[in-house]
Amino acid sequence: MALVKFGAKFGVTGGSRGSDHGGRFGRAFLKRLFVGRLLATTVLIAPGLLLPGIPAAMAQTSPAGTSANAISFAIAPQSVDGALAAFSAATRIQVLTPGAVTQGVASPGVSGAMTAREGLNRLLSGTGLVARFLNTETVTVERVAAGGAVQLDPVQIEGNRTAGGPGALPPAFAGGQVARGGRIGALGNQDAMDVPFSVTGYTAETIRNQQAETIADVLANDPAVRSSLGYGNFAESFVIRGFQLAGEDLSVDGLYGTAPRQIVATNMFERVEVLKGANAFLNGAAPSGSGIGGGVNLVPKRAEDEPLTRLTASYAMDSRLGLSADVGRRFGDANQFGVRVNAAVRGGDTAVDDEERTLKLGSLALDYRGERARVTLDVGTQTQRVEQGRPVVYFGSFVPAVPSASQNYAQPWTYSQMRDTFGQVRAEYDILPNLTAYGAFGLRSMREDGDYGSPTVTRPDGTGTVRRLTVPREDFTSTGQAGVRADLHTGPVRHQLNAGASALRTTNNNGFEFGTTTAINLYRMVGMPRSATTSASGMTGDLPKVSESVLRSLYASDTLSILDDRVMLTAGLRQQNIQVRGYNRANGARTSDYDQSALTPVVGLVVKPLKELSLYANRIEGLAQGPTAPSTAANAGEIFEPYRSVQYEVGGKLDFGSFGGSLSLFQTTQPSGVTDGFTRLYSVSGEQRNRGVELMLYGEPVQGLRLLGGATFIDPELTDTGNAATEGKDAVGVPRHQFNANVEWDLPFLPASFPTVTLTGRVIHTGAQYLNTANTLKIPSWTRFDVGARMIADVQNRPVTIRAAVENVTDKAYWASAYGGYLSQGAPLTAKLSVSVDF
């Protein structure tokens, strides 16, 4: 009842699209009232969610293994309440104690290294209490009835074959917000301290607690990453270390080509991993040619040892409601078969005026983990629809003033609908204890329809034009990878050998239709009828094939280790072939044929002078399709070799158990094409050189206080441009500095009978960005503040988590990105609320 009253009080019930009494009124009211009272209200409604006589005593939620990973316990004999609190701090497992079952009961404590399950059983030994795991994150403690038999959870004996090595998911770091490592491309999953690269894996706990709906929401935590919109559409595009990563260049479980193309929902993914830096050897050339500054890998969810049934209801301003389900089970005498199902629907008006977004998603993850074989199958479908989405803005010889934070300058006929169906299977087989064969194969089919209309501002008063572009598109991608890896010794030297091959093929069918140009004003947008068609191609019948891309590669590497892995040297080579063919829409004739190859090496060194310190250095290259001389050049049509970017990086990583961080210095050079002003010859002679320093901090340095953030400083210089006006200037859309700070605080002064309450805050700062290569136009720096709170309560012996947040709490209006030479505006104040229940 309290939750119902809370929703009604703040207008959560929403309203019809465009209604002054529904979503729009709700947003205005929230801006005045929600921000100031959010945290207090979250705390005040907690008692209303607890049934009378059922107080809650809990620890903070976080994924934690309960059977495979040993934990060092040092919990002295004390009250059961105190012992359970210490247990939660050590394992980050929620402990529910319904009723007053622990009052006046003493625990013998526990000391030594053991699993969480064993440690909890020892804590409760002789107390008359018994523990029952609801899932891997939640356990209840109950009193055994007098004379009743005590049935303990079954003892599980597991080998550690799946607990380490390239196929195993690295565990979460202290605090649960990031992982201890991630997938390093072809090298597989690795601990961050063991590799000469920078990788950050954001966990499912971070995704849930921040109510992150898309990959851009997750990457907002990273100081090396900023997000923008695609060229003329609503695709999420990322800038890592000053270079673009396009949405179609995300990988899933280490495989390119199966991720949804434009906007990727987070519901089916366990982690979002960011590998910072060039990565042509590790991942191969990205399908669309981006990713020079880093890559993003999405880790699918898998069934865990404990059963999971989680339902989540959500609300976001103005009237966007959602419902999702996450169900996981394992079967078999050794839990060798796993099933994980995710489903989600969301829809309604966003905080941008008249913008509406909907999502429908379903995914299925099956896995088998045997003694020698491991197989996973992931399939899913996702449909995203954006109606009257706020577009990017183009400009002339000046920087237009930013409109108000929630103002929409889209035409009412604009929309985009993206439907992706995808799947992939991955298998590993241990031929010998130290020799494993692996392979993966995936498919994706995509259909995209949309009417787009990005305004071009021609005068400072907002006067400009808009033109309709309709682009139906279909993609079909097949992708695969196969290889072997071995772990062997030659005398004192350990070798981790890896060799394999990868291939990807994508066909792109599309048509287009242009409408007439209409006069508009950015600040006083008036809806116009859908404009008449002026030109079109490929719009009748089946969509014609426009391009076909085939990427093939062979790779091999060896990581040599000595002194018990305290010195590790990685060396490898990847031979990559890029073939791109273009076709005429009208008659299907081939119009272009790009076929080039390149060899991309890698060398990296890791030295661990102390257990807590890892020093590293690397030289690695990036690879992208080379350019073709434009029609305006004297050598029009000439095809150039693939762009080879070179990165040098040195750094150090610290791991103090509860707190960690990294510091790196890097330089990445990216070639670029230049047309000589005198000879009109086009050549690859220009260069963008990004030099930078990157700092990352994370963990739980003090119990109940978690930190996540850092800073990036970049000098993005253009060199050898052949033009005095641009020589030595900053690259377009690359800020010289970026800061992130995320703090979570579990309130320590609440009584034991009160639910666990956590306050959160985040600051995101981005420096000024230039809009042109002459550096005569730029957008100012911006800072965004987010606040929130969450609470975990016990309702009828079931964990209920309430999360509330306000993003851009000051409702600041700002241009968020100038990458690509156009403007993307930041989102307005957006309030979010969700309730999750585990059954």
GROMACS .gro file of C-alpha atoms in nm, residues 358-528:
model
  171
  358THR     CA    1   0.976   0.098  -2.657
  359LEU     CA    2   1.167  -0.227  -2.610
  360LYS     CA    3   1.076  -0.593  -2.647
  361LEU     CA    4   1.345  -0.846  -2.563
  362GLY     CA    5   1.372  -1.218  -2.510
  363SER     CA    6   1.683  -1.432  -2.466
  364LEU     CA    7   1.770  -1.792  -2.385
  365ALA     CA    8   2.109  -1.913  -2.262
  366LEU     CA    9   2.183  -2.286  -2.243
  367ASP     CA   10   2.508  -2.432  -2.120
  368TYR     CA   11   2.673  -2.762  -2.043
  369ARG     CA   12   2.979  -2.793  -1.823
  370GLY     CA   13   3.127  -3.139  -1.819
  371GLU     CA   14   3.455  -3.274  -1.698
  372ARG     CA   15   3.624  -3.220  -2.035
  373ALA     CA   16   3.369  -3.036  -2.249
  374ARG     CA   17   3.194  -2.702  -2.208
  375VAL     CA   18   2.923  -2.579  -2.445
  376THR     CA   19   2.711  -2.262  -2.445
  377LEU     CA   20   2.424  -2.154  -2.668
  378ASP     CA   21   2.285  -1.799  -2.663
  379VAL     CA   22   1.988  -1.689  -2.871
  380GLY     CA   23   1.782  -1.374  -2.850
  381THR     CA   24   1.562  -1.122  -3.019
  382GLN     CA   25   1.537  -0.750  -2.956
  383THR     CA   26   1.307  -0.486  -3.100
  384GLN     CA   27   1.370  -0.119  -3.026
  385ARG     CA   28   1.142   0.157  -3.153
  386VAL     CA   29   1.207   0.530  -3.118
  387GLU     CA   30   0.931   0.773  -3.212
  388GLN     CA   31   1.008   1.142  -3.255
  389GLY     CA   32   1.352   1.082  -3.109
  390ARG     CA   33   1.557   1.394  -3.047
  391PRO     CA   34   1.813   1.395  -3.332
  392VAL     CA   35   2.167   1.524  -3.373
  393VAL     CA   36   2.218   1.880  -3.495
  394TYR     CA   37   2.429   2.001  -3.787
  395PHE     CA   38   2.555   2.359  -3.808
  396GLY     CA   39   2.731   2.614  -4.025
  397SER     CA   40   3.005   2.860  -3.927
  398PHE     CA   41   2.896   2.903  -3.564
  399VAL     CA   42   2.801   2.697  -3.259
  400PRO     CA   43   2.425   2.710  -3.197
  401ALA     CA   44   2.313   2.777  -2.841
  402VAL     CA   45   2.195   2.462  -2.667
  403PRO     CA   46   1.814   2.433  -2.636
  404SER     CA   47   1.651   2.366  -2.299
  405ALA     CA   48   1.730   2.029  -2.147
  406SER     CA   49   1.400   1.857  -2.236
  407GLN     CA   50   1.320   2.043  -2.559
  408ASN     CA   51   1.265   1.823  -2.863
  409TYR     CA   52   1.341   1.950  -3.214
  410ALA     CA   53   1.238   1.634  -3.398
  411GLN     CA   54   0.961   1.632  -3.654
  412PRO     CA   55   0.654   1.428  -3.553
  413TRP     CA   56   0.694   1.188  -3.848
  414THR     CA   57   1.045   1.076  -3.752
  415TYR     CA   58   1.094   0.728  -3.612
  416SER     CA   59   1.329   0.431  -3.615
  417GLN     CA   60   1.248   0.064  -3.559
  418MET     CA   61   1.529  -0.189  -3.521
  419ARG     CA   62   1.465  -0.565  -3.503
  420ASP     CA   63   1.758  -0.797  -3.434
  421THR     CA   64   1.754  -1.176  -3.404
  422PHE     CA   65   2.084  -1.333  -3.306
  423GLY     CA   66   2.247  -1.645  -3.170
  424GLN     CA   67   2.582  -1.807  -3.118
  425VAL     CA   68   2.723  -2.137  -2.993
  426ARG     CA   69   3.062  -2.176  -2.827
  427ALA     CA   70   3.235  -2.501  -2.729
  428GLU     CA   71   3.557  -2.606  -2.557
  429TYR     CA   72   3.702  -2.954  -2.529
  430ASP     CA   73   4.005  -3.060  -2.324
  431ILE     CA   74   4.197  -3.293  -2.554
  432LEU     CA   75   4.457  -3.326  -2.282
  433PRO     CA   76   4.472  -3.169  -1.935
  434ASN     CA   77   4.688  -2.891  -2.081
  435LEU     CA   78   4.551  -2.880  -2.438
  436THR     CA   79   4.208  -2.737  -2.525
  437ALA     CA   80   4.031  -2.695  -2.858
  438TYR     CA   81   3.765  -2.427  -2.888
  439GLY     CA   82   3.526  -2.290  -3.145
  440ALA     CA   83   3.235  -2.050  -3.184
  441PHE     CA   84   2.978  -1.977  -3.453
  442GLY     CA   85   2.712  -1.706  -3.466
  443LEU     CA   86   2.439  -1.560  -3.686
  444ARG     CA   87   2.247  -1.232  -3.682
  445SER     CA   88   1.958  -1.104  -3.891
  446MET     CA   89   1.854  -0.740  -3.871
  447ARG     CA   90   1.577  -0.527  -4.019
  448GLU     CA   91   1.576  -0.151  -3.971
  449ASP     CA   92   1.315   0.100  -4.084
  450GLY     CA   93   1.302   0.471  -4.020
  451ASP     CA   94   1.223   0.824  -4.123
  452TYR     CA   95   1.505   1.053  -4.014
  453GLY     CA   96   1.527   1.431  -4.006
  454SER     CA   97   1.826   1.596  -3.839
  455PRO     CA   98   1.810   1.978  -3.846
  456THR     CA   99   2.086   2.194  -3.992
  457VAL     CA  100   2.110   2.535  -3.822
  458THR     CA  101   2.218   2.814  -4.055
  459ARG     CA  102   2.166   3.125  -3.839
  460PRO     CA  103   2.232   3.202  -3.469
  461ASP     CA  104   1.860   3.262  -3.406
  462GLY     CA  105   1.798   2.891  -3.474
  463THR     CA  106   1.681   2.926  -3.834
  464GLY     CA  107   1.767   2.626  -4.043
  465THR     CA  108   1.640   2.342  -4.255
  466VAL     CA  109   1.541   1.979  -4.222
  467ARG     CA  110   1.516   1.712  -4.490
  468ARG     CA  111   1.356   1.370  -4.465
  469LEU     CA  112   1.567   1.062  -4.523
  470THR     CA  113   1.397   0.722  -4.526
  471VAL     CA  114   1.631   0.421  -4.507
  472PRO     CA  115   1.502   0.064  -4.486
  473ARG     CA  116   1.792  -0.173  -4.426
  474GLU     CA  117   1.852  -0.547  -4.381
  475ASP     CA  118   2.177  -0.706  -4.261
  476PHE     CA  119   2.271  -1.070  -4.235
  477THR     CA  120   2.591  -1.171  -4.058
  478SER     CA  121   2.763  -1.505  -4.009
  479THR     CA  122   3.070  -1.521  -3.792
  480GLY     CA  123   3.299  -1.784  -3.645
  481GLN     CA  124   3.621  -1.862  -3.466
  482ALA     CA  125   3.821  -2.180  -3.397
  483GLY     CA  126   4.151  -2.253  -3.232
  484VAL     CA  127   4.359  -2.440  -2.977
  485ARG     CA  128   4.538  -2.330  -2.664
  486ALA     CA  129   4.800  -2.512  -2.460
  487ASP     CA  130   4.966  -2.461  -2.123
  488LEU     CA  131   5.307  -2.629  -2.094
  489HIS     CA  132   5.652  -2.589  -1.946
  490THR     CA  133   6.002  -2.597  -2.099
  491GLY     CA  134   6.234  -2.601  -1.803
  492PRO     CA  135   6.163  -2.296  -1.582
  493VAL     CA  136   5.957  -2.126  -1.853
  494ARG     CA  137   5.580  -2.163  -1.872
  495HIS     CA  138   5.418  -2.123  -2.215
  496GLN     CA  139   5.054  -2.031  -2.274
  497LEU     CA  140   5.015  -2.097  -2.646
  498ASN     CA  141   4.717  -1.992  -2.853
  499ALA     CA  142   4.649  -2.028  -3.227
  500GLY     CA  143   4.337  -2.003  -3.434
  501ALA     CA  144   4.138  -1.853  -3.718
  502SER     CA  145   3.835  -1.624  -3.744
  503ALA     CA  146   3.599  -1.520  -4.022
  504LEU     CA  147   3.301  -1.286  -4.057
  505ARG     CA  148   3.070  -1.218  -4.350
  506THR     CA  149   2.806  -0.942  -4.362
  507THR     CA  150   2.568  -0.848  -4.640
  508ASN     CA  151   2.392  -0.512  -4.637
  509ASN     CA  152   2.070  -0.460  -4.834
  510ASN     CA  153   1.914  -0.115  -4.829
  511GLY     CA  154   1.724   0.152  -5.014
  512PHE     CA  155   1.679   0.523  -4.960
  513GLU     CA  156   1.433   0.801  -5.020
  514PHE     CA  157   1.492   1.175  -4.985
  515GLY     CA  158   1.218   1.426  -4.914
  516THR     CA  159   1.194   1.796  -4.981
  517THR     CA  160   1.384   2.045  -4.766
  518THR     CA  161   1.173   2.239  -4.516
  519ALA     CA  162   1.254   2.558  -4.323
  520ILE     CA  163   1.253   2.519  -3.941
  521ASN     CA  164   1.372   2.689  -3.624
  522LEU     CA  165   1.566   2.484  -3.369
  523TYR     CA  166   1.424   2.674  -3.071
  524ARG     CA  167   1.065   2.704  -3.196
  525MET     CA  168   1.011   2.377  -3.372
  526VAL     CA  169   0.678   2.343  -3.550
  527GLY     CA  170   0.559   2.005  -3.668
  528MET     CA  171   0.543   1.974  -4.046
   0.00000   0.00000   0.00000
